CSV table of C-alpha atoms in Angstrom, one decimal:
chain,number,residue,atom,x,y,z
A,750,MET,CA,0.0,0.0,0.0
A,751,ASP,CA,1.3,3.5,-0.8
A,752,GLN,CA,3.0,4.9,2.3
A,753,THR,CA,2.0,8.4,1.5
A,754,LEU,CA,-1.6,7.7,2.6
A,755,HIS,CA,-0.3,6.9,6.2
A,756,HIS,CA,2.4,9.6,6.2
A,757,PRO,CA,0.9,13.0,5.1
A,758,GLU,CA,4.0,14.7,6.2
A,759,VAL,CA,5.8,13.6,3.1
A,760,TYR,CA,3.2,15.1,0.8
A,761,ASP,CA,4.4,17.9,-1.5
A,762,PHE,CA,2.4,20.8,-0.3
A,763,ARG,CA,3.7,22.9,-3.2
A,764,GLN,CA,0.9,21.4,-5.2
A,765,TYR,CA,-1.5,23.3,-3.0
A,766,ASP,CA,0.3,26.5,-3.6
A,767,ARG,CA,0.2,26.0,-7.3
A,768,VAL,CA,-3.5,25.3,-7.4
A,769,TRP,CA,-4.2,28.2,-5.0
A,770,GLN,CA,-2.3,30.6,-7.2
A,771,ARG,CA,-4.4,29.4,-10.3
A,772,VAL,CA,-7.7,30.0,-8.5
A,773,ALA,CA,-6.8,33.3,-6.8
A,774,PRO,CA,-3.4,34.6,-8.0
A,775,ASN,CA,-3.7,37.9,-6.1
A,776,LEU,CA,-4.0,36.3,-2.8
A,777,GLU,CA,-1.4,34.7,-0.5
A,778,PRO,CA,-1.3,30.9,-0.2
A,779,PHE,CA,-2.7,29.0,2.6
A,780,PRO,CA,-1.2,30.0,5.9
A,781,GLY,CA,1.9,28.0,6.6
A,782,MET,CA,2.1,26.3,3.1
A,783,MET,CA,5.2,27.9,2.0
A,784,THR,CA,7.0,27.0,5.2
A,785,ARG,CA,5.9,23.4,4.9
A,786,ALA,CA,6.8,23.2,1.3
A,787,GLU,CA,10.4,24.3,2.0
A,788,SER,CA,10.9,21.4,4.4
A,789,PRO,CA,12.8,18.4,3.1
A,790,ALA,CA,10.7,16.4,0.7
A,791,ALA,CA,10.7,12.7,0.1
A,792,PRO,CA,12.1,11.3,-3.0
A,793,ALA,CA,10.2,12.0,-6.2
A,794,ALA,CA,9.4,8.3,-6.6
A,795,SER,CA,7.4,8.3,-3.5
A,796,LEU,CA,5.2,11.2,-4.5
A,797,PRO,CA,1.8,10.8,-6.3
A,798,SER,CA,1.4,12.1,-9.8
A,799,ALA,CA,0.6,15.8,-10.2
A,800,SER,CA,-3.0,16.7,-10.3
A,801,PRO,CA,-4.4,18.0,-13.6
A,802,ALA,CA,-4.4,21.8,-13.9
A,803,ILE,CA,-7.4,23.6,-12.6
A,804,PRO,CA,-8.7,26.4,-14.9
A,805,ALA,CA,-8.6,29.8,-13.4
A,806,ALA,CA,-12.0,31.1,-11.9
A,807,PRO,CA,-13.7,33.7,-14.0
A,808,GLU,CA,-13.4,37.2,-12.6
A,809,THR,CA,-16.6,38.6,-11.1
A,810,PRO,CA,-17.3,42.3,-11.6
A,811,ALA,CA,-16.8,44.1,-8.3
A,812,VAL,CA,-20.1,45.3,-6.8
A,813,PRO,CA,-19.8,48.8,-5.0
A,814,VAL,CA,-20.4,48.3,-1.3
A,815,PRO,CA,-20.8,51.2,1.1
A,816,ALA,CA,-17.9,51.8,3.3
A,817,GLY,CA,-19.9,51.1,6.4
A,818,PRO,CA,-23.3,51.5,8.3
A,819,GLN,CA,-22.9,55.3,8.2
A,820,ALA,CA,-22.5,55.4,4.4
A,821,TRP,CA,-25.5,53.1,4.0
A,822,GLN,CA,-27.6,55.3,6.2
A,823,GLU,CA,-26.5,58.4,4.4
A,824,ALA,CA,-27.6,57.0,1.1
A,825,GLN,CA,-31.1,56.4,2.6
A,826,LEU,CA,-31.6,60.0,3.8
A,827,PRO,CA,-34.6,61.8,2.2
A,828,GLY,CA,-32.3,64.5,0.9
A,829,ALA,CA,-30.7,62.1,-1.4
A,830,ASP,CA,-33.8,61.9,-3.5
A,831,ARG,CA,-33.8,64.1,-6.6
A,832,ASN,CA,-37.4,64.7,-6.3
A,833,PRO,CA,-37.9,65.3,-2.6
A,834,CYS,CA,-41.4,65.3,-1.0
A,835,CYS,CA,-41.1,68.9,0.0
A,836,MET,CA,-40.0,71.9,-2.1
A,837,GLY,CA,-39.7,69.7,-5.1
A,838,THR,CA,-41.4,69.5,-8.5
A,839,ALA,CA,-44.9,70.0,-7.0
A,840,ALA,CA,-43.7,73.4,-5.5
A,841,ALA,CA,-42.0,74.4,-8.8
A,842,GLU,CA,-45.4,75.2,-10.3
A,843,MET,CA,-45.6,78.1,-7.8
A,844,LEU,CA,-42.3,79.8,-8.6
A,845,ASP,CA,-43.9,82.8,-10.3
A,846,VAL,CA,-46.3,83.2,-7.4
A,847,LEU,CA,-43.3,83.1,-5.0
A,848,THR,CA,-41.3,85.7,-6.7
A,849,GLY,CA,-44.4,87.9,-6.8
A,850,TYR,CA,-44.8,87.6,-3.1
A,851,ILE,CA,-41.1,88.4,-2.5
A,852,GLU,CA,-41.4,91.6,-4.5
A,853,ALA,CA,-44.8,92.5,-2.7
A,854,ALA,CA,-43.3,91.9,0.8
A,855,LEU,CA,-40.2,94.1,0.0
A,856,SER,CA,-42.4,96.8,-1.5
A,857,ASP,CA,-44.8,96.9,1.5
A,858,ARG,CA,-41.9,97.0,3.8
A,859,ARG,CA,-40.6,100.1,2.1
A,860,TYR,CA,-44.1,101.8,2.4
A,861,ILE,CA,-44.2,100.9,6.1
A,862,LEU,CA,-40.8,102.3,6.8
A,863,ALA,CA,-41.7,105.5,5.0
A,864,LEU,CA,-44.8,105.7,7.1
A,865,VAL,CA,-42.6,105.4,10.4
A,866,ARG,CA,-41.1,108.8,9.5
A,867,GLN,CA,-44.4,110.6,9.9
A,868,ALA,CA,-46.0,108.4,12.5
A,869,PRO,CA,-46.6,109.5,16.1
A,870,SER,CA,-44.0,108.3,18.5
A,871,TRP,CA,-46.5,105.8,20.1
A,872,ALA,CA,-47.0,104.0,16.7
A,873,ARG,CA,-43.5,103.8,15.4
A,874,GLN,CA,-42.4,100.6,17.2
A,875,THR,CA,-45.5,98.7,15.9
A,876,LEU,CA,-44.7,99.9,12.4
A,877,ARG,CA,-41.1,98.8,12.7
A,878,ASP,CA,-42.1,95.4,13.9
A,879,ILE,CA,-44.4,95.0,10.9
A,880,ALA,CA,-41.6,96.0,8.6
A,881,ALA,CA,-39.3,93.4,10.2
A,882,ASP,CA,-41.9,90.8,9.7
A,883,LEU,CA,-42.1,91.7,6.0
A,884,GLN,CA,-38.4,91.4,5.5
A,885,SER,CA,-38.5,88.0,7.2
A,886,GLN,CA,-41.3,87.0,4.7
A,887,ALA,CA,-39.1,87.9,1.8
A,888,ARG,CA,-36.2,86.0,3.1
A,889,SER,CA,-38.1,82.9,3.9
A,890,LEU,CA,-39.7,83.0,0.4
A,891,ALA,CA,-36.4,83.5,-1.2
A,892,ALA,CA,-35.1,80.6,0.7
A,893,ALA,CA,-38.0,78.5,-0.5
A,894,HIS,CA,-37.3,79.6,-4.1
A,895,TYR,CA,-33.6,78.3,-3.6
A,896,LEU,CA,-34.8,74.9,-2.1
A,897,ILE,CA,-37.0,74.4,-5.2
A,898,THR,CA,-34.5,75.6,-7.9
A,899,GLY,CA,-31.1,75.5,-6.4
A,900,GLN,CA,-30.7,79.2,-7.7
A,901,CYS,CA,-30.7,82.4,-5.7
A,902,TYR,CA,-33.5,84.9,-6.5
A,903,HIS,CA,-32.4,88.5,-6.8
A,904,PRO,CA,-35.4,90.9,-6.3
A,905,SER,CA,-35.6,94.2,-8.1
A,906,VAL,CA,-34.7,97.1,-5.8
A,907,SER,CA,-36.4,100.4,-6.2
A,908,THR,CA,-34.7,103.5,-5.1
A,909,GLU,CA,-37.6,105.9,-5.7
A,910,ARG,CA,-38.7,108.0,-2.8
A,911,ILE,CA,-42.0,107.0,-1.3
A,912,TYR,CA,-44.6,109.7,-0.4
A,913,THR,CA,-47.3,108.3,1.9
A,914,GLY,CA,-49.4,111.3,2.2
A,915,ARG,CA,-51.5,112.0,5.3
A,916,TRP,CA,-51.3,109.8,8.2
A,917,CYS,CA,-54.8,108.3,8.5
A,918,PRO,CA,-55.3,107.8,4.8
A,919,ALA,CA,-51.9,106.1,4.6
A,920,LEU,CA,-53.0,103.8,7.5
A,921,ARG,CA,-56.1,102.9,5.6
A,922,GLU,CA,-54.1,102.1,2.5
A,923,ARG,CA,-51.7,99.9,4.4
A,924,TYR,CA,-54.5,98.1,6.2
A,925,HIS,CA,-56.1,97.1,2.8
A,926,ALA,CA,-52.6,96.0,1.5
A,927,ALA,CA,-52.0,93.8,4.5
A,928,ALA,CA,-55.6,92.3,4.5
A,929,CYS,CA,-55.3,91.5,0.8
A,930,ALA,CA,-51.9,89.9,1.3
A,931,GLY,CA,-53.4,87.6,3.8
A,932,LEU,CA,-56.2,86.6,1.5
A,933,ASN,CA,-53.8,86.0,-1.4
A,934,TYR,CA,-51.5,83.9,0.8
A,935,ALA,CA,-54.5,81.8,1.9
A,936,ARG,CA,-55.7,81.2,-1.7
A,937,SER,CA,-52.2,80.2,-2.8
A,938,ALA,CA,-51.9,77.8,0.1
A,939,GLY,CA,-55.1,76.1,-1.0
A,940,ASP,CA,-53.8,75.7,-4.6
A,941,VAL,CA,-50.3,74.3,-3.9
A,942,VAL,CA,-49.8,70.6,-3.6
A,943,ASP,CA,-46.5,70.7,-1.8
A,944,PRO,CA,-47.2,70.4,1.9
A,945,CYS,CA,-44.2,72.4,3.2
A,946,LEU,CA,-44.8,75.3,0.9
A,947,ALA,CA,-48.6,75.2,1.7
A,948,LYS,CA,-47.7,75.6,5.5
A,949,LEU,CA,-45.4,78.4,4.8
A,950,LEU,CA,-48.0,80.3,2.9
A,951,GLU,CA,-50.6,79.6,5.5
A,952,ASP,CA,-48.3,81.0,8.1
A,953,TYR,CA,-47.8,84.3,6.1
A,954,SER,CA,-51.5,84.5,5.5
A,955,LYS,CA,-52.1,84.5,9.4
A,956,GLN,CA,-49.2,87.0,9.8
A,957,SER,CA,-50.5,89.3,7.2
A,958,TYR,CA,-54.0,89.4,8.9
A,959,ALA,CA,-52.3,90.1,12.1
A,960,HIS,CA,-50.5,93.1,10.6
A,961,ALA,CA,-54.0,94.3,9.3
A,962,GLU,CA,-55.3,94.1,12.9
A,963,LYS,CA,-52.4,96.2,14.2
A,964,LEU,CA,-52.9,98.7,11.5
A,965,MET,CA,-56.5,99.0,12.4
A,966,GLU,CA,-55.7,99.5,16.1
A,967,LEU,CA,-53.3,102.3,15.1
A,968,LEU,CA,-56.0,103.9,12.9
A,969,GLN,CA,-58.7,103.6,15.7
A,970,ARG,CA,-56.3,105.3,18.2
A,971,SER,CA,-55.5,108.0,15.6
A,972,LEU,CA,-59.2,108.7,14.8
A,973,ARG,CA,-60.1,108.8,18.5
A,974,ASN,CA,-57.3,111.3,19.3
A,975,GLY,CA,-58.2,113.4,16.3
């Protein structure tokens, strides 16, 4: 009986190395194989015949795998979607309306600031607060425009001097402007499909109606004092 079956220590382990290199030439051989192959070998006559060559395994295209759990989680974030649920294509239909509201808010702010110059001292802070709200409206709407388009909107800036006329008629005009803004915001909020943009417009509708109430209070006090 062949003694190599009972004495594996005389087996030529270099055959394993040659087979392993054919299957995976870029990887190291089995651990310890090179060391054992360099040990004294038995005479060639006692070695079994070499095994037939094994064809190399076909290369499989590499599949990109995320670097780790964090990379996988980032790939699943809603912001990675090219058509997000908010401020996406549904909101893009309202771009012309948004730019109109930006221009209107900035124009109303200029009129309110002009009104401050002729207002009684007790009415000036209320008007300044309204002007600050209008500036915030314009900035938020411009941010919404950027979220939808990825582009900054640059409103037209008027340098013409504003004449508001007499105090009470000017308050009356500003009241109607604020009330109409509240109504227009509410109508637009009802027409838009995008939920985030709809909420933004609803908030500014309420804020505009609050401005109208403050202007009415100023007008009531002015008429009473007059």
